[in-house]
């Protein structure tokens, strides 16, 4: 007799594990199938969490080397102990993935370690990691199998010299020259880590700008900041080939995106960060008639249902931004929908952050999107150079930009370049969730002195004007 469950979730990333917990809280008998040895998916094991551990440690390393003397703290130049930095990263990952195991036990969720596939309506087959096979019977199935790095044809990833984000999070030595392919979120975050630790970083980007999709003014200013930090950009360029030399170096051939003369860049490590693709390998979708869309995603209805009855999908494997909190919110929503409630995700108020120094955080529409849609908007923009706390912290780079509707004053989007932008964006996300106006924000007290005062000043600039500029 097969095990019987109300819900089986395939994949234990932020989408899958959060869905499982919410479903268990709502009274369902839940199973989770995960092929990795630990829970938490890309985000906890090889994504958000380890990258933020290295970003934090490398930022402090750089601060200690550059800013301390200005603050009156005289210390000898800091020495890098990369092995210990990696231990900190590994311990952070372990603490987080163990936390998910604890939550599964607490919520009486049954985990299966192995590769899951759908084996017809109401059935999930698990190829157990320890050998053998098990069939689970389940009233509902949620596909939360996430994504994997996209690769370039003809470029062989060995995760040591030519790496994806996974290898870039575990290098044993600091490469003298790091070539990053792709000026997206991974390229700039992990490029920053290694640049701070001493690498000369060159970023090759196919488009004529960095961070496609972000507000273009933000991207332009941020590129200048990164260039000042020593990062070099080759925009409108593509990598044609990477040859591994016997002396350990790499010969990288790049050419203009539209074709033209080839150039050679020598590097020690190349990071391929050109996006991620949905992961549905050997998932048995054909057994229930699910056909992938043109980009390899599982098509879903607004209620996350697939074309197969009682089979749902969430997270990176479906349409939308590949973000952990988007996957989590969908996990909660789909569990509530399966339980007969009205789960809902507000994609219009979904923050997005690049955890560099300064950080970039945004929510809602970009100025480019508002222009393209012909919406009459006003801009309130306040620089951190005019913020007292920022001066005290040597964190005057960047600005807060608020975009509000001319007719209604409703905030349509907000973009922050600055220290702690990831934390500050929450105020604007909450405001947008409640359809708030720039005036609502301008009339809300901000503690003094805080970086958040810049948000209020930007909101004031959408009306009668800021005080400190
Ligand atoms: P995943 O986290 O990819 O989880 C899917 C899980 O399913 C995996 O554990 C996989 O092993 C398992 N699986 C797949 N197929 C099967 C199968 N057949 N059987 C059993 N198990 C299976 N997002 C942010 O919001 N903030 C960040 O700071 C951030 N940083 C990132 C840094 C890096 C380096 C990377 C690579 C990504 C980062 N992301 C970040 C993106 C984030 O990790 C993803 O959006 C998120 O993990 C998606 O969650 P998910 O649950 O859909 O899928
Ligand atoms: P991305 O989509 O952010 O950026 C990829 C970049 O590579 C783009 O600028 C693209 O134009 C460029 N590119 C594509 N093909 C190329 C080629 N052949 N040559 C040169 N450039 C090329 O993807 P990235 O950085 O790999 O990240 C994947 C996903 O992971 C992102 O979608 C993001 O949502 C998620 N992520 C989120 C983080 C966060 O929220 N802080 C951190 C890291 C990843």
CSV table of N, CA and C and ligand atoms in Angstrom, one decimal, residues 10-17 33-36 38-52 112 114-117 144-149 165-166 169 185-186 189-190 276 279-283 314-317 321-328 351 353 355, ligand 1:
chain,number,residue,atom,x,y,z
A,10,UNK,N,7.0,18.7,-4.6
A,10,UNK,CA,8.3,18.3,-5.2
A,10,UNK,C,9.3,19.5,-5.2
A,11,UNK,N,10.3,19.4,-4.4
A,11,UNK,CA,11.3,20.5,-4.3
A,11,UNK,C,11.1,21.2,-2.9
A,12,UNK,N,12.2,21.4,-2.2
A,12,UNK,CA,12.1,22.0,-0.9
A,12,UNK,C,12.8,23.4,-0.8
A,13,UNK,N,12.8,24.1,-2.0
A,13,UNK,CA,13.3,25.5,-2.0
A,13,UNK,C,12.3,26.4,-1.2
A,14,UNK,N,12.6,27.7,-1.3
A,14,UNK,CA,11.7,28.7,-0.6
A,14,UNK,C,10.2,28.5,-1.0
A,15,UNK,N,10.0,28.2,-2.3
A,15,UNK,CA,8.6,27.9,-2.7
A,15,UNK,C,8.1,26.7,-2.0
A,16,UNK,N,8.8,25.5,-2.2
A,16,UNK,CA,8.3,24.2,-1.7
A,16,UNK,C,8.2,24.1,-0.2
A,17,UNK,N,9.2,24.6,0.5
A,17,UNK,CA,9.2,24.3,2.0
A,17,UNK,C,8.1,25.2,2.6
A,33,UNK,N,9.3,16.0,-1.3
A,33,UNK,CA,10.4,15.2,-2.0
A,33,UNK,C,11.5,16.2,-2.4
A,34,UNK,N,12.7,15.9,-1.9
A,34,UNK,CA,13.9,16.7,-2.2
A,34,UNK,C,15.1,15.8,-2.7
A,35,UNK,N,15.7,16.2,-3.8
A,35,UNK,CA,16.8,15.4,-4.3
A,35,UNK,C,18.2,15.7,-3.6
A,36,UNK,N,18.3,17.0,-3.1
A,36,UNK,CA,19.5,17.4,-2.5
A,36,UNK,C,19.6,16.7,-1.1
A,38,UNK,N,20.2,18.2,1.7
A,38,UNK,CA,19.6,19.1,2.7
A,38,UNK,C,18.4,19.9,2.1
A,39,UNK,N,17.5,20.4,2.9
A,39,UNK,CA,16.4,21.2,2.4
A,39,UNK,C,16.8,22.6,2.2
A,40,UNK,N,15.8,23.4,1.6
A,40,UNK,CA,16.1,24.8,1.4
A,40,UNK,C,16.4,25.2,0.0
A,41,UNK,N,16.6,24.2,-0.9
A,41,UNK,CA,16.8,24.5,-2.3
A,41,UNK,C,18.0,25.4,-2.7
A,42,UNK,N,17.9,26.0,-3.9
A,42,UNK,CA,19.0,26.9,-4.4
A,42,UNK,C,19.2,28.0,-3.3
A,43,UNK,N,18.2,28.6,-2.9
A,43,UNK,CA,18.3,29.8,-2.0
A,43,UNK,C,19.2,29.5,-0.8
A,44,UNK,N,18.8,28.5,0.0
A,44,UNK,CA,19.5,28.3,1.2
A,44,UNK,C,20.9,27.6,1.1
A,45,UNK,N,21.0,26.7,0.1
A,45,UNK,CA,22.2,25.9,-0.1
A,45,UNK,C,23.3,26.6,-1.0
A,46,UNK,N,22.8,27.2,-2.1
A,46,UNK,CA,23.8,27.7,-3.1
A,46,UNK,C,23.4,29.0,-3.7
A,47,UNK,N,22.6,29.8,-3.0
A,47,UNK,CA,22.1,31.0,-3.6
A,47,UNK,C,22.1,32.2,-2.6
A,48,UNK,N,20.9,32.6,-2.2
A,48,UNK,CA,20.7,33.8,-1.4
A,48,UNK,C,21.6,33.8,-0.1
A,49,UNK,N,21.5,32.7,0.6
A,49,UNK,CA,22.1,32.7,2.0
A,49,UNK,C,23.6,32.7,1.9
A,50,UNK,N,24.2,31.7,1.2
A,50,UNK,CA,25.7,31.7,1.1
A,50,UNK,C,26.3,33.0,0.5
A,51,UNK,N,25.5,33.5,-0.5
A,51,UNK,CA,26.1,34.7,-1.2
A,51,UNK,C,26.0,35.9,-0.2
A,52,UNK,N,25.0,36.0,0.6
A,52,UNK,CA,24.9,37.1,1.5
A,52,UNK,C,25.9,37.0,2.6
A,112,UNK,N,10.9,13.0,2.0
A,112,UNK,CA,11.5,11.9,1.2
A,112,UNK,C,12.8,12.5,0.5
A,114,UNK,N,15.2,12.1,-2.3
A,114,UNK,CA,15.3,11.4,-3.6
A,114,UNK,C,14.7,12.2,-4.7
A,115,UNK,N,14.7,11.7,-5.9
A,115,UNK,CA,14.2,12.5,-7.1
A,115,UNK,C,12.7,12.1,-7.3
A,116,UNK,N,11.9,13.1,-7.3
A,116,UNK,CA,10.5,12.9,-7.5
A,116,UNK,C,10.0,13.0,-8.9
A,117,UNK,N,9.1,12.2,-9.3
A,117,UNK,CA,8.5,12.5,-10.7
A,117,UNK,C,7.0,12.1,-10.6
A,144,UNK,N,7.6,22.4,-7.4
A,144,UNK,CA,8.4,23.6,-6.9
A,144,UNK,C,9.9,23.2,-7.1
A,145,UNK,N,10.2,22.8,-8.4
A,145,UNK,CA,11.5,22.3,-8.7
A,145,UNK,C,12.5,23.4,-9.0
A,146,UNK,N,12.1,24.6,-9.1
A,146,UNK,CA,13.1,25.7,-9.2
A,146,UNK,C,13.8,25.9,-10.5
A,147,UNK,N,15.0,26.3,-10.4
A,147,UNK,CA,15.8,26.6,-11.6
A,147,UNK,C,17.3,26.2,-11.5
A,148,UNK,N,18.0,26.2,-12.6
A,148,UNK,CA,19.4,25.9,-12.6
A,148,UNK,C,20.1,27.0,-13.5
A,149,UNK,N,21.4,27.2,-13.4
A,149,UNK,CA,22.1,28.2,-14.2
A,149,UNK,C,21.9,27.9,-15.7
A,165,UNK,N,27.4,30.3,-10.5
A,165,UNK,CA,27.4,30.9,-9.1
A,165,UNK,C,27.8,29.9,-8.1
A,166,UNK,N,27.5,28.6,-8.3
A,166,UNK,CA,27.8,27.6,-7.3
A,166,UNK,C,29.3,27.5,-7.1
A,169,UNK,N,30.8,30.6,-5.4
A,169,UNK,CA,30.6,30.7,-3.9
A,169,UNK,C,31.6,29.8,-3.1
A,185,UNK,N,22.2,40.3,-11.7
A,185,UNK,CA,22.3,40.3,-10.2
A,185,UNK,C,23.4,39.4,-9.7
A,186,UNK,N,23.5,38.2,-10.3
A,186,UNK,CA,24.6,37.3,-9.8
A,186,UNK,C,26.0,37.9,-10.1
A,189,UNK,N,26.7,40.9,-7.8
A,189,UNK,CA,26.9,40.5,-6.4
A,189,UNK,C,28.2,39.7,-6.2
A,190,UNK,N,28.4,38.6,-7.0
A,190,UNK,CA,29.5,37.8,-6.7
A,190,UNK,C,30.8,38.4,-7.3
A,276,UNK,N,19.1,32.2,-15.3
A,276,UNK,CA,18.8,30.8,-14.9
A,276,UNK,C,17.6,30.3,-15.7
A,279,UNK,N,13.8,24.3,-14.0
A,279,UNK,CA,14.2,22.9,-14.0
A,279,UNK,C,13.1,21.9,-13.9
A,280,UNK,N,12.9,21.1,-15.0
A,280,UNK,CA,11.8,20.2,-15.0
A,280,UNK,C,12.3,18.8,-15.5
A,281,UNK,N,13.6,18.6,-15.4
A,281,UNK,CA,14.1,17.4,-16.0
A,281,UNK,C,13.5,16.1,-15.4
A,282,UNK,N,13.1,15.2,-16.2
A,282,UNK,CA,12.6,13.8,-15.8
A,282,UNK,C,11.5,13.9,-14.8
A,283,UNK,N,10.6,14.9,-14.9
A,283,UNK,CA,9.6,15.2,-13.9
A,283,UNK,C,8.3,14.4,-14.2
A,314,UNK,N,4.7,26.5,-8.7
A,314,UNK,CA,5.1,27.8,-8.1
A,314,UNK,C,6.6,28.0,-8.2
A,315,UNK,N,7.0,29.3,-8.0
A,315,UNK,CA,8.4,29.6,-7.8
A,315,UNK,C,9.1,29.8,-9.2
A,316,UNK,N,10.4,29.5,-9.2
A,316,UNK,CA,11.3,29.8,-10.4
A,316,UNK,C,10.8,29.0,-11.6
A,317,UNK,N,10.1,27.9,-11.4
A,317,UNK,CA,9.7,27.0,-12.5
A,317,UNK,C,8.5,27.6,-13.3
A,321,UNK,N,9.5,36.9,-11.9
A,321,UNK,CA,10.9,37.1,-11.4
A,321,UNK,C,11.3,35.9,-10.6
A,322,UNK,N,12.6,35.5,-10.8
A,322,UNK,CA,13.2,34.4,-10.1
A,322,UNK,C,13.7,34.9,-8.7
A,323,UNK,N,12.8,35.1,-7.8
A,323,UNK,CA,13.1,35.6,-6.5
A,323,UNK,C,12.6,34.7,-5.4
A,324,UNK,N,13.4,34.6,-4.3
A,324,UNK,CA,13.0,33.7,-3.2
A,324,UNK,C,11.7,34.1,-2.6
A,325,UNK,N,11.5,35.4,-2.3
A,325,UNK,CA,10.3,35.8,-1.7
A,325,UNK,C,9.1,35.7,-2.6
A,326,UNK,N,9.3,35.8,-3.9
A,326,UNK,CA,8.1,35.5,-4.8
A,326,UNK,C,7.7,34.0,-4.7
A,327,UNK,N,8.7,33.1,-4.7
A,327,UNK,CA,8.5,31.7,-4.5
A,327,UNK,C,7.7,31.4,-3.2
A,328,UNK,N,8.2,32.1,-2.1
A,328,UNK,CA,7.6,31.9,-0.8
A,328,UNK,C,6.1,32.3,-0.8
A,351,UNK,N,9.2,43.6,-3.9
A,351,UNK,CA,10.5,44.2,-3.9
A,351,UNK,C,11.6,43.4,-4.6
A,353,UNK,N,16.1,43.3,-4.8
A,353,UNK,CA,17.3,43.9,-4.2
A,353,UNK,C,18.5,43.4,-4.9
A,355,UNK,N,22.4,43.1,-3.6
A,355,UNK,CA,23.0,43.2,-2.3
A,355,UNK,C,24.5,43.6,-2.5
B,1,LIG,P1,14.7,26.3,-5.7
B,1,LIG,O1,15.2,27.1,-4.6
B,1,LIG,O2,15.6,26.2,-6.9
B,1,LIG,O3,14.4,24.9,-5.2
B,1,LIG,C1,14.0,23.8,-6.0
B,1,LIG,C2,14.4,22.5,-5.2
B,1,LIG,O4,13.8,21.5,-5.9
B,1,LIG,C3,15.9,22.3,-5.2
B,1,LIG,O5,16.2,22.0,-3.9
B,1,LIG,C4,16.0,21.0,-6.1
B,1,LIG,O6,17.0,20.1,-5.7
B,1,LIG,C5,14.7,20.4,-5.9
B,1,LIG,N1,14.3,19.5,-7.1
B,1,LIG,C6,14.3,19.8,-8.4
B,1,LIG,N2,13.8,18.8,-9.1
B,1,LIG,C7,13.5,17.8,-8.2
B,1,LIG,C8,12.9,16.5,-8.3
B,1,LIG,N3,12.5,16.0,-9.5
B,1,LIG,N4,12.8,15.8,-7.2
B,1,LIG,C9,13.1,16.3,-6.0
B,1,LIG,N5,13.6,17.5,-5.8
B,1,LIG,C10,13.8,18.3,-6.9
B,1,LIG,N6,16.6,35.4,-4.6
B,1,LIG,C11,16.3,36.4,-3.8
B,1,LIG,O7,15.1,36.7,-3.6
B,1,LIG,N7,17.2,37.1,-3.0
B,1,LIG,C12,18.5,36.8,-3.1
B,1,LIG,O8,19.3,37.4,-2.5
B,1,LIG,C13,18.9,35.8,-4.1
B,1,LIG,N8,20.2,35.4,-4.2
B,1,LIG,C14,20.6,34.4,-5.1
B,1,LIG,C15,21.9,34.2,-5.2
B,1,LIG,C16,22.3,33.2,-6.1
B,1,LIG,C17,23.8,32.9,-6.2
B,1,LIG,C18,21.3,32.4,-6.8
B,1,LIG,C19,21.7,31.3,-7.7
B,1,LIG,C20,20.0,32.7,-6.7
B,1,LIG,C21,19.6,33.7,-5.8
B,1,LIG,N9,18.2,34.1,-5.6
B,1,LIG,C22,17.9,35.1,-4.8
B,1,LIG,C23,17.2,33.4,-6.4
B,1,LIG,C24,16.5,32.3,-5.5
B,1,LIG,O9,17.5,31.4,-5.0
B,1,LIG,C25,15.4,31.6,-6.2
B,1,LIG,O10,14.5,32.5,-6.8
B,1,LIG,C26,14.7,30.7,-5.3
B,1,LIG,O11,15.5,29.7,-4.7
B,1,LIG,C27,13.5,29.9,-6.0
B,1,LIG,O12,12.9,29.1,-5.2
B,1,LIG,P2,12.2,27.8,-5.7
B,1,LIG,O13,11.6,27.1,-4.4
B,1,LIG,O14,11.3,28.1,-6.8
B,1,LIG,O15,13.3,26.8,-6.3
